[in-house]
Coordinates of C-alpha atoms in Angstrom, one line a residue:
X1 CA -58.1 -55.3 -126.4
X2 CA -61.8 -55.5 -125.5
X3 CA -64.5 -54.2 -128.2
X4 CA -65.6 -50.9 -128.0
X5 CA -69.2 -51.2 -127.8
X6 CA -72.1 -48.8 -129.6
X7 CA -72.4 -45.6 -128.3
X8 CA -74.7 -43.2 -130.4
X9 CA -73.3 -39.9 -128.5
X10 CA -76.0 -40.3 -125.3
X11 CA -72.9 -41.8 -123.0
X12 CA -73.1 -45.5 -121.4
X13 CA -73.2 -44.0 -118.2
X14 CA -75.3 -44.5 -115.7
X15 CA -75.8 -43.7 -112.2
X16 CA -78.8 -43.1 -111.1
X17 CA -82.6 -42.8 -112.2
X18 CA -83.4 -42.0 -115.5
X19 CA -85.9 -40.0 -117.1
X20 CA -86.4 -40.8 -120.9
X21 CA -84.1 -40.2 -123.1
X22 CA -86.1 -38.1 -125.6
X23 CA -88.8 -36.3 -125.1
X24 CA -92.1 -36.3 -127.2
X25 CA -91.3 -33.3 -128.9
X26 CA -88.7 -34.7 -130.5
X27 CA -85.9 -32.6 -127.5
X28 CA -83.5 -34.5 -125.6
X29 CA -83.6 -34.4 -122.0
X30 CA -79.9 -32.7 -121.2
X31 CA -79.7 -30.2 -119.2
X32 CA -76.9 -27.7 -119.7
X33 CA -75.1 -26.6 -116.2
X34 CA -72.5 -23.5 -115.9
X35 CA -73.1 -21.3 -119.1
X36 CA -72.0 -17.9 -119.9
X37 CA -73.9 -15.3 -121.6
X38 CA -71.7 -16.2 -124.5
X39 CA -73.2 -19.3 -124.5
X40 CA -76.6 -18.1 -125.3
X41 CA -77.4 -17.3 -128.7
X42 CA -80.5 -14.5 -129.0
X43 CA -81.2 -15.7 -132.8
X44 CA -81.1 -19.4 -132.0
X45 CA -83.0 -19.0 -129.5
X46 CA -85.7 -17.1 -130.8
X47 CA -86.2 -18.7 -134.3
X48 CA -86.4 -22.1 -131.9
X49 CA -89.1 -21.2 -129.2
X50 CA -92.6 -22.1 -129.8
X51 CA -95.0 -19.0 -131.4
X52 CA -96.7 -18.1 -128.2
X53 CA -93.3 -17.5 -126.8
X54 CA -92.0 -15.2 -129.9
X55 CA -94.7 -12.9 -129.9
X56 CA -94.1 -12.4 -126.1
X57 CA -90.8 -11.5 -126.4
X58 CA -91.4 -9.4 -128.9
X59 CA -94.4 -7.5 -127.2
X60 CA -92.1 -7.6 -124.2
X61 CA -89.2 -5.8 -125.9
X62 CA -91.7 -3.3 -127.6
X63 CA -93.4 -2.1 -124.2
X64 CA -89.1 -2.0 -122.9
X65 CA -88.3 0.0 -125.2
X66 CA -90.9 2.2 -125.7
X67 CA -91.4 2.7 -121.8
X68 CA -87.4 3.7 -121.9
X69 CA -87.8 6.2 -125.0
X70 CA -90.8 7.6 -123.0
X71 CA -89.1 7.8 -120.0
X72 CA -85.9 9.9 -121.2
X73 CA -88.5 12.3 -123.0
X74 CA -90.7 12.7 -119.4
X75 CA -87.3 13.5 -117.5
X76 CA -86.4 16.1 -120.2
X77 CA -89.1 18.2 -118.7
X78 CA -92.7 20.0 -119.8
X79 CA -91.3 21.9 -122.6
X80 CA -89.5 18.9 -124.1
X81 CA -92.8 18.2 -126.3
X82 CA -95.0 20.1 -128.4
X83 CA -98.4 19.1 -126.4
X84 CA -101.9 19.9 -124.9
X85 CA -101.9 22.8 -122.4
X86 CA -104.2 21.1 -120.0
X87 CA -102.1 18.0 -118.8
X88 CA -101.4 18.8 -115.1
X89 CA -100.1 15.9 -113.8
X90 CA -97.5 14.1 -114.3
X91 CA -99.2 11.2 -115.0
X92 CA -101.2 12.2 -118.1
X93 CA -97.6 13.9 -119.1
X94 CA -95.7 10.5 -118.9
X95 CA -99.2 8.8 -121.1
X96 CA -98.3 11.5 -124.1
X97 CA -94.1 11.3 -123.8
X98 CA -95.3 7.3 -124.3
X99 CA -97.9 7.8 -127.2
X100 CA -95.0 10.3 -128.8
X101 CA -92.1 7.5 -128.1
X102 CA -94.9 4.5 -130.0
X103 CA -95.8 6.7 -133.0
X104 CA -91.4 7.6 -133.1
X105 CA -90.2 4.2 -132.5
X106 CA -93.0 2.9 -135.5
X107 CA -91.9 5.7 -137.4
X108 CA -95.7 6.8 -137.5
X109 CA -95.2 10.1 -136.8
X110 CA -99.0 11.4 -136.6
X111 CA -97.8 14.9 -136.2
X112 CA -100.0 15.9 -133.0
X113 CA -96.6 15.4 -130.8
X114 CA -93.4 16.5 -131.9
X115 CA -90.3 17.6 -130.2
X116 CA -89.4 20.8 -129.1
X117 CA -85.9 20.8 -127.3
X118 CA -82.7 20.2 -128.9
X119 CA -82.5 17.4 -126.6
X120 CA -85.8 16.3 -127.3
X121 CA -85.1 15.5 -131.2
X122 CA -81.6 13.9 -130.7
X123 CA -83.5 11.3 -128.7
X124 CA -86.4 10.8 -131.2
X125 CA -84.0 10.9 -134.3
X126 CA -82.0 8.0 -131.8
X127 CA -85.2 6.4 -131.3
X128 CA -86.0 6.2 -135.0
X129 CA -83.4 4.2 -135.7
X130 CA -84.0 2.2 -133.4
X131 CA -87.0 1.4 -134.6
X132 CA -85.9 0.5 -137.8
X133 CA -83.2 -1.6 -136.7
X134 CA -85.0 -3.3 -134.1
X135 CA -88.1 -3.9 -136.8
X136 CA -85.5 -5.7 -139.4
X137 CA -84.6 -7.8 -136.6
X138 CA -87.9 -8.9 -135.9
X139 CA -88.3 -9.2 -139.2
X140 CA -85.7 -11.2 -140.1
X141 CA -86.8 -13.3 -137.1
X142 CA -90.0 -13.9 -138.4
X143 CA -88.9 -15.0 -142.5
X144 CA -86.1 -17.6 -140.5
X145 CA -89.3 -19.2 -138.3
X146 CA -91.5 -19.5 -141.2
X147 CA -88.8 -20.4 -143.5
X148 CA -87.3 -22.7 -141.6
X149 CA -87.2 -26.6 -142.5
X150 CA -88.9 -28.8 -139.9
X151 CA -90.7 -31.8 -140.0
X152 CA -94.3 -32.4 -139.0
X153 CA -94.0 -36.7 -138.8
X154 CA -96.6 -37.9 -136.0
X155 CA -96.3 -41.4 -134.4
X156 CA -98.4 -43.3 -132.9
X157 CA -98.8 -42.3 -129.3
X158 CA -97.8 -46.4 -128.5
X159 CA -95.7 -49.4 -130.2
X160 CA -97.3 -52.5 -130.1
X161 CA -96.1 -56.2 -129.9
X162 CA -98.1 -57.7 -132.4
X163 CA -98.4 -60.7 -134.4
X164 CA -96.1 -60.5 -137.5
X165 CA -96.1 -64.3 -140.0
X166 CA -95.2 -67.1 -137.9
X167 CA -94.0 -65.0 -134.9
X168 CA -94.1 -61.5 -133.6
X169 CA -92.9 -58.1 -133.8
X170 CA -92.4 -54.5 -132.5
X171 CA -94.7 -52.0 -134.5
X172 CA -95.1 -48.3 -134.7
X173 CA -96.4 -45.9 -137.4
X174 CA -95.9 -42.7 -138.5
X175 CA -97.3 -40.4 -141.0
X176 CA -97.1 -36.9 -142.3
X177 CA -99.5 -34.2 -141.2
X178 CA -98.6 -32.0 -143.4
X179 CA -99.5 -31.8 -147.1
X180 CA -96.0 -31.1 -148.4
X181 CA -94.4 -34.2 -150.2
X182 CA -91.6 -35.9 -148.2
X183 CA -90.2 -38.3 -150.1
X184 CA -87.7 -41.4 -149.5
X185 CA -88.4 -41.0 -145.5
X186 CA -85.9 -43.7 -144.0
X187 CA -86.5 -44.6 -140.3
X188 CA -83.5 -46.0 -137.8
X189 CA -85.0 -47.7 -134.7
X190 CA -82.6 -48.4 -131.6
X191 CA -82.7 -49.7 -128.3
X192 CA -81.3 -48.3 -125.2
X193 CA -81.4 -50.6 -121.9
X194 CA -79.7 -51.1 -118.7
X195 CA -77.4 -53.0 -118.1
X196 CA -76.9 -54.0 -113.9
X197 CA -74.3 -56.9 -114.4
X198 CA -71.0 -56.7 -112.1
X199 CA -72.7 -54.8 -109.3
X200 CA -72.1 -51.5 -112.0
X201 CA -74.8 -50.0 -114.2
X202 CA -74.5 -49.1 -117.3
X203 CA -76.5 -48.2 -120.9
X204 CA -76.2 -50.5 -124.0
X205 CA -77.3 -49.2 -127.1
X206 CA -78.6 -51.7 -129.8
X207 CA -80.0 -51.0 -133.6
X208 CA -82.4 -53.2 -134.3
X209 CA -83.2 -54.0 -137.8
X210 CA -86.6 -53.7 -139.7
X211 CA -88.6 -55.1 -142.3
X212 CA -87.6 -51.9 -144.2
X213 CA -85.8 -49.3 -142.9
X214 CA -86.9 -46.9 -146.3
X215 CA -89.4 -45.9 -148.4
X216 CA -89.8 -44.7 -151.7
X217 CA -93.1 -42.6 -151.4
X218 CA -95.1 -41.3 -147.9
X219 CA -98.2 -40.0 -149.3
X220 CA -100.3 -42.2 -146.8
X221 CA -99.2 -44.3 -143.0
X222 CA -96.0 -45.8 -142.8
X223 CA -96.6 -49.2 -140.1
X224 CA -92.6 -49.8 -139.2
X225 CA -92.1 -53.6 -138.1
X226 CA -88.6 -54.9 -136.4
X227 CA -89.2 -58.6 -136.7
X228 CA -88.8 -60.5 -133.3
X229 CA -86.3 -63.4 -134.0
X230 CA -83.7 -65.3 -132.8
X231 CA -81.7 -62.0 -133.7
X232 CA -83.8 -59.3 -132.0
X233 CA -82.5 -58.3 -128.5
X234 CA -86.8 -58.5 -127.8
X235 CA -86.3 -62.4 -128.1
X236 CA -87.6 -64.4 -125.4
X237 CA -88.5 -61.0 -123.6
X238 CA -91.5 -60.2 -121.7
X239 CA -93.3 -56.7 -120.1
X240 CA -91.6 -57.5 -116.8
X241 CA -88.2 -57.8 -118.7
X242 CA -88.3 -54.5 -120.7
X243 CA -89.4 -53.0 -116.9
X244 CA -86.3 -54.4 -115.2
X245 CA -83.9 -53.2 -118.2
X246 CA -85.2 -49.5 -118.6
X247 CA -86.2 -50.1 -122.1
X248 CA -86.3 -47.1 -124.5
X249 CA -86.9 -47.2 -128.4
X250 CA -85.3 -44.2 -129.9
X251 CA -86.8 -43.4 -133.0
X252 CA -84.9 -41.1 -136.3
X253 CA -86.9 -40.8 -139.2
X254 CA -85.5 -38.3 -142.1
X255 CA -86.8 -37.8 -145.6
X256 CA -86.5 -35.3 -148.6
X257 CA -88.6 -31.9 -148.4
X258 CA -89.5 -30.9 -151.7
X259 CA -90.9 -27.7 -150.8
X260 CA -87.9 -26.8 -149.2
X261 CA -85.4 -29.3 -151.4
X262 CA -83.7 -29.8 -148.1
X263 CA -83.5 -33.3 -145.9
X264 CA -85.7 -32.7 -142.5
X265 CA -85.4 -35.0 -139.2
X266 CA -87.7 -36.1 -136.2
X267 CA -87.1 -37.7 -133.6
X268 CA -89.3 -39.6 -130.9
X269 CA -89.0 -43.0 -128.0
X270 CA -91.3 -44.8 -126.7
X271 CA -90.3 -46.0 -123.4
X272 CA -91.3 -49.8 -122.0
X273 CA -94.3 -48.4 -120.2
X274 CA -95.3 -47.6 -124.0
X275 CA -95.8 -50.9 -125.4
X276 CA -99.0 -52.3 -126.0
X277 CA -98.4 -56.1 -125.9
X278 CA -101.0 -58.3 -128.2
X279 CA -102.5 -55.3 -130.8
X280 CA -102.8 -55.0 -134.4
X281 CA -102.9 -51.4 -135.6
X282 CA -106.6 -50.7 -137.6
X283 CA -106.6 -48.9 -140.9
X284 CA -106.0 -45.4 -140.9
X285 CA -106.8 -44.9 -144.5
X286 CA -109.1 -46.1 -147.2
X287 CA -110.7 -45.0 -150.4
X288 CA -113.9 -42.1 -150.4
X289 CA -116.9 -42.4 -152.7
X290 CA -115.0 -40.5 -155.6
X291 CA -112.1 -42.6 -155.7
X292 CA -109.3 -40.4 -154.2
X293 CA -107.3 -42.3 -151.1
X294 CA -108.0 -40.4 -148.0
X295 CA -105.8 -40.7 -144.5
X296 CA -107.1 -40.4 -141.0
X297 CA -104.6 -38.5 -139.0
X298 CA -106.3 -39.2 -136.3
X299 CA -106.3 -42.8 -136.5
X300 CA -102.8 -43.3 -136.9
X301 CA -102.5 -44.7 -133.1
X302 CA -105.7 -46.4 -133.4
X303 CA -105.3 -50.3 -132.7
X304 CA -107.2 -53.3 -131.9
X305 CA -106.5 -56.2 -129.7
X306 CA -105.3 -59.4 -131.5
X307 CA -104.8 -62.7 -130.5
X308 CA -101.8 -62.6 -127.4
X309 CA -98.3 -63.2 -128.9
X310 CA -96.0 -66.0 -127.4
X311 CA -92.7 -64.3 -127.7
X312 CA -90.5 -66.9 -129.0
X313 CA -88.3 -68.7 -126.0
X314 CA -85.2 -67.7 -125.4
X315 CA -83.0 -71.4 -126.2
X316 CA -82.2 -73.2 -123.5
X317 CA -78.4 -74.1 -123.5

């Protein structure tokens, strides 16, 4: 029976070009063809999207609403609201039904518009509740954004192939921007190439192990090395190599949240085109007049140019 190979859950497919695998922001690129409506979630969707995008939807549904609400009351006719005498038209009519719907669906209630049908007070009592409802929603919508568990772990914009003891070695670092303690952050590097062997294409997916996959503390820069020896899948390879083979460095890093006493994950590639071959990160911390270490966020991708590593040879058989 032959060996089952690795296989993280991203498929050893392939057939055609490939975009990268994950995305900057830490998303996978997967796009999701013939859904339902009971496939989409509102809640997950809304506590997900960026902030810009959750105020808009929730201005959006506002102005819906109340334009509806306004709308019923303007078709229920003059005398369905207590109002001024002088509004002729039906414009400056359909302006008050939508100042009275605001100040109902708020539950303002200024008083200066009130309802004066039957009809007219069904719909705002209606409307009141839906205000209240619809306000707890939002509500809740907000505390499960702000209370929501993420990580805030920035990488370097590039890895580098730098000089590590008697050889050399991938490099990337990370570092958290926020100033919550994360403690015991563990990182798991892997490789993804392609593999055009047999006239067939297909992925391979290889860990690749590091000077230290953990930490006990990550008050300051983390620099996380994989070694290039004998071992490394990297051995003997060049730029043009990495090219040819699609290379991708997918990148988990987790640690412990105090604030929220919860474990929190990020993820993040950098893709061959990424590499920075012959660098040596710079310092992205150091130690002010007072005493007190202070870090650089934005130095953590800042490198320098070292003397060129000589991959090691591949041996010759």
């Amino acid at each position: 029976m032959r060996k089952v190979s690795f296989d993280p859950g991203l498929t050893q497919r392939y057939d055609g070009p490939l975009r990268r695998v994950i995305s900057a922001d830490g998303s996978f690129n997967v796009l999701r063809r013939g859904a339902n409506w009971r496939d989409v979630h509102p809640y997950l969707h809304l506590v997900s999207i960026s902030w810009a995008q959750f105020f808009a939807w929730i201005l959006l549904a506002y102005i819906v609403v109340n334009s509806l609400f306004a709308g019923i009351y303007f078709l229920l006719g003059s005398g369905a609201l207590t109002t001024r005498t002088d509004l002729a038209d039906d414009f400056g009519r359909f302006l008050e039904c939508v100042f009275f719907s605001s100040q109902t669906l708020t539950t303002v209630g200024f008083g200066a518009i009130s309802p004066a049908s039957r009809a007219a007070n069904a719909i705002a009592a209606f409307e009141a509740l839906a205000g209240l409802l619809g306000f707890a929603v939002a509500t809740g919508l907000l505390f499960g954004r702000v209370s929501r568990p993420s990580a805030r772990i920035a990488f370097s914009e590039n890895a580098l192939i730098a000089p590590y003891q008697d050889g050399t070695s991938l490099q990337f670092r990370i570092v958290n921007r926020r100033t919550n303690t994360l403690v015991e952050p563990a990182v798991t590097l892997m490789l993804m190439t392609v593999d055009r062997s047999d006239g067939q294409s297909r992925r391979e997916f290889k860990l690749l192990k590091l000077e230290r996959d953990r930490i006990m503390l990550f008050p300051l820069t983390w620099t996380v090395v994989h070694p290039i020896d004998s071992e490394s899948p990297l051995f003997g390879k060049t730029a043009a190599d990495l090219e040819a083979l699609q290379a991708e460095f997918m990148v988990l890093a987790k640690a412990w949240d105090e604030t929220f006493s919860q474990t929190v994950h990020q993820r993040f590639s950098y893709r061959y085109s990424e590499l920075v071959w012959g660098a040596n990160f710079t310092p992205a911390f150091g130690v002010d007049p007072s005493g007190s270490l202070q870090v650089h966020l934005d130095k953590v991708g800042s490198y320098a140019t070292a003397s060129s590593p000589s991959l090691p040879s591949a041996p010759q058989s």
